[in-house]
C-alpha positions in Angstrom: 0.0 -0.2 0.2 3.3 2.4 0.6 3.4 2.4 -2.6 0.4 2.8 -4.2 0.2 6.5 -1.0 3.7 7.0 -2.6 2.7 6.9 -6.2 -0.4 9.5 -5.6 1.4 11.6 -3.4 4.0 12.0 -6.7 1.0 12.8 -9.3 -0.6 14.8 -7.1 2.4 17.1 -6.3 3.9 17.6 -9.1 0.6 18.6 -11.0 0.5 21.5 -8.0 4.2 22.5 -8.1 4.7 22.3 -11.9 1.7 25.5 -12.4 5.6 27.8 -13.3 7.0 25.3 -15.6 3.8 25.1 -17.3 4.3 28.9 -17.4 7.2 28.5 -18.5 7.0 26.1 -20.9 3.9 27.9 -22.6 7.1 31.6 -22.6 9.0 29.0 -24.6 6.6 27.8 -27.2 5.4 31.6 -27.9 9.4 31.7 -29.3 9.5 28.3 -30.1 7.3 25.5 -30.3 10.0 22.4 -31.4 12.3 23.6 -28.1 8.5 23.7 -26.0 7.7 20.1 -27.0 11.0 18.1 -27.0 11.0 20.2 -23.4 7.6 18.5 -22.1 8.7 15.5 -23.8 11.3 14.7 -21.2 10.2 16.5 -18.0 7.5 14.3 -18.3 9.7 11.3 -19.1 11.3 12.2 -16.2 8.5 12.3 -13.8 7.0 8.6 -15.3 10.2 7.5 -14.4 10.1 8.5 -11.4 7.2 6.4 -10.6 7.6 2.9 -12.8 11.1 3.3 -9.9 8.5 3.3 -7.3 6.7 0.7 -8.6 10.0 -1.2 -8.7 9.1 -3.8 -11.0 12.0 -5.2 -13.4 11.3 -3.5 -16.8 12.9 -4.9 -19.6 11.8 -3.3 -23.2 13.1 -4.7 -26.9 13.4 -4.0 -29.9 12.9 0.1 -29.7 15.8 -0.1 -32.9 12.6 -0.6 -34.2 11.4 2.5 -34.3 12.0 5.0 -36.7 13.9 8.4 -36.0 13.1 10.0 -39.2 9.5 10.2 -39.1 6.4 10.1 -37.4 4.8 6.9 -36.5 1.3 5.5 -35.4 2.1 3.1 -32.2 -0.2 0.5 -31.5 -0.3 -1.1 -28.6 -2.5 -3.9 -26.1 -4.4 -2.5 -23.3 -4.2 -4.3 -19.6 -2.8 -1.4 -17.3 -2.9 2.3 -16.2 0.6 1.6 -16.6 1.2 0.7 -20.2 1.4 4.6 -21.0 4.1 5.0 -18.2 6.0 2.4 -19.7 5.5 3.0 -23.9 6.0 6.9 -22.9 9.6 6.6 -20.9 10.6 5.5 -24.6 9.2 8.0 -27.2 11.9 9.5 -28.9 10.0 12.2 -30.0 7.2 14.4 -29.4 4.4 11.6 -29.5 0.1 12.3 -28.5 -1.5 9.5 -27.2 -5.4 9.3 -28.4 -7.2 9.1 -23.9 -11.5 9.0 -23.6 -13.2 12.2 -22.8 -13.5 12.2 -19.7 -10.2 12.7 -19.2 -10.5 16.2 -20.8 -12.1 18.0 -17.6 -9.3 17.1 -15.4 -7.3 20.8 -13.7 -3.9 20.4 -14.9 -3.5 17.2 -16.1 -5.9 18.0 -19.4 -3.6 21.1 -19.6 -0.2 18.8 -19.7 -2.4 16.7 -22.1 -2.3 18.9 -24.6 1.3 20.1 -24.1 2.3 16.7 -25.1 -0.1 16.7 -27.8 -2.8 14.9 -26.4 -6.0 14.0 -28.2 -9.4 12.7 -26.3 -11.2 11.3 -28.2 -15.6 10.8 -27.5 -16.3 6.9 -27.9 -19.9 8.3 -27.8 -19.9 10.5 -30.8 -19.1 9.4 -34.2 -18.9 12.7 -36.0 -16.6 14.2 -32.8 -14.4 10.9 -33.1 -13.9 11.6 -36.7 -12.7 15.0 -36.3 -10.0 13.6 -33.5 -9.0 11.0 -35.9 -8.6 13.8 -38.8 -6.0 15.8 -35.7 -4.3 12.7 -35.3 -3.6 12.4 -38.6 -3.0 16.0 -39.2 -0.1 16.1 -36.5 1.8 12.5 -38.0 1.8 15.3 -41.4 3.5 17.8 -39.3 6.0 15.8 -37.5 3.7 14.9 -33.8 3.5 10.5 -33.5 0.9 9.4 -32.5 -0.2 6.7 -30.0 -3.0 4.6 -29.6 -4.8 1.4 -27.8 -7.6 0.2 -30.3 -9.0 -2.2 -27.8 -10.4 1.5 -26.6 -10.3 0.4 -23.1 -8.2 -1.3 -20.6 -9.0 -5.3 -21.3 -9.5 -6.7 -18.2 -9.5 -10.9 -18.9 -8.2 -12.9 -17.9 -5.7 -14.0 -20.2 -3.7 -11.3 -22.0 -3.8 -13.0 -24.7 -7.4 -12.7 -25.6 -7.3 -9.3 -27.1 -10.2 -7.0 -27.4 -10.9 -6.1 -31.0 -8.8 -3.7 -32.4 -11.0 -0.7 -33.7 -10.4 -0.5 -37.8 -11.2 3.2 -37.3 -8.1 4.1 -35.6 -6.0 2.7 -37.9 -7.0 5.2 -41.0 -4.4 8.0 -38.9 -1.9 5.6 -40.8 -3.2 4.7 -44.1 -4.1 8.6 -44.1 -1.0 9.9 -43.4 1.2 7.2 -45.0 3.3 6.9 -42.0 4.7 3.2 -40.6 2.9 1.3 -37.6 5.0 0.3 -34.2 3.2 -2.7 -32.8 4.4 -2.8 -29.4 3.2 -5.8 -27.5 3.5 -5.2 -23.7 3.6 -8.4 -21.1 2.5 -9.1 -17.6 1.8 -4.6 -16.5 -1.6 -5.7 -14.8 1.0 -7.8 -12.2 2.2 -3.8 -10.6 -1.8 -2.4 -10.2 -4.3 -3.9 -11.7 -4.1 -7.5 -10.5 -3.7 -7.2 -6.2 -5.6 -3.3 -6.2 -5.1 -0.9 -4.8 -1.7 -2.3 -3.9 1.5 -1.5 -6.4 3.5 -4.3 -6.3 7.0 -5.2 -8.6 6.2 -7.3 -11.5 8.1 -8.3 -14.5 7.2 -6.3 -17.3 8.0 -6.3 -20.9 8.3 -4.5 -23.8 8.4 -5.2 -27.3 8.5 -3.0 -30.1 8.0 -5.1 -33.2 8.8 -4.5 -37.2 7.5 -1.5 -38.8 4.5 -1.9 -40.6 4.1 0.1 -44.0 0.2 -0.7 -45.1 0.8 0.5 -48.5 3.3 -3.0 -48.7 0.6 -5.3 -47.7 -1.7 -7.6 -49.8 -5.2 -5.7 -51.0 -6.4 -8.5 -47.8 -4.6 -7.7 -45.4 -4.8 -3.3 -46.0 -8.6 -3.6 -45.6 -8.3 -5.4 -42.3 -5.2 -3.4 -40.9 -6.1 -3.5 -37.4 -7.3 -7.4 -38.1 -3.5 -7.7 -39.0 -1.5 -5.2 -36.2 -3.7 -7.5 -33.8 -2.6 -10.6 -34.8 1.2 -9.4 -35.5 1.1 -8.1 -31.1 -0.5 -11.5 -30.0 2.5 -13.8 -31.5 5.0 -11.5 -30.1 2.8 -11.7 -26.6 2.9 -15.2 -27.4 6.5 -15.6 -28.1 7.6 -13.6 -24.1 4.9 -16.6 -23.2 6.7 -18.9 -24.3 
């Protein structure tokens, strides 16, 4: 329980104490947007690394060399834990926006930081608004900002992490319309940090593996038509190899 309390103190304390930092970042952004994007990225990565250290987890990262350094990408991962965001964000080499649920937008300070980090808020109940979010994500990719999305739509609470929820095909229009590569991410055992023994946080052995880039235009017509299913199978095979 101590780890959970410490994480809460760090998160709430940082959000409150970061108000001057937000102001400084805003001023920097007025003169150099790229500098502001990178500084905001590194600040939050440092906070996330500290939180992950508090959990005491043994985190192994594989295949990160598969992430291109010369272009924005669409990260696609399986989703079983709140910590999936921290585990993947600390590895982002360049500014990356995450697609989050609309319900997070009203949260003071948190939503401000998320906006600074190019995160997008998706209304899962409004198809028209959801389409606007996808179009915004496409525009960000074209402007050099990578996007990360968990296309299961919510945290998968099934007993086995191999039982993936269906991947929403609409998410993959971000890649097909922008022409960017897809980076599949397989996250193994992340639920053991928190969700498996809620509300306690316990150390866990976690593996985050980055697969080889998927270029939609290089796929067969059938695979391109069902890009969500194709990517899901790639991630599922990665997870199976981890368990084996």
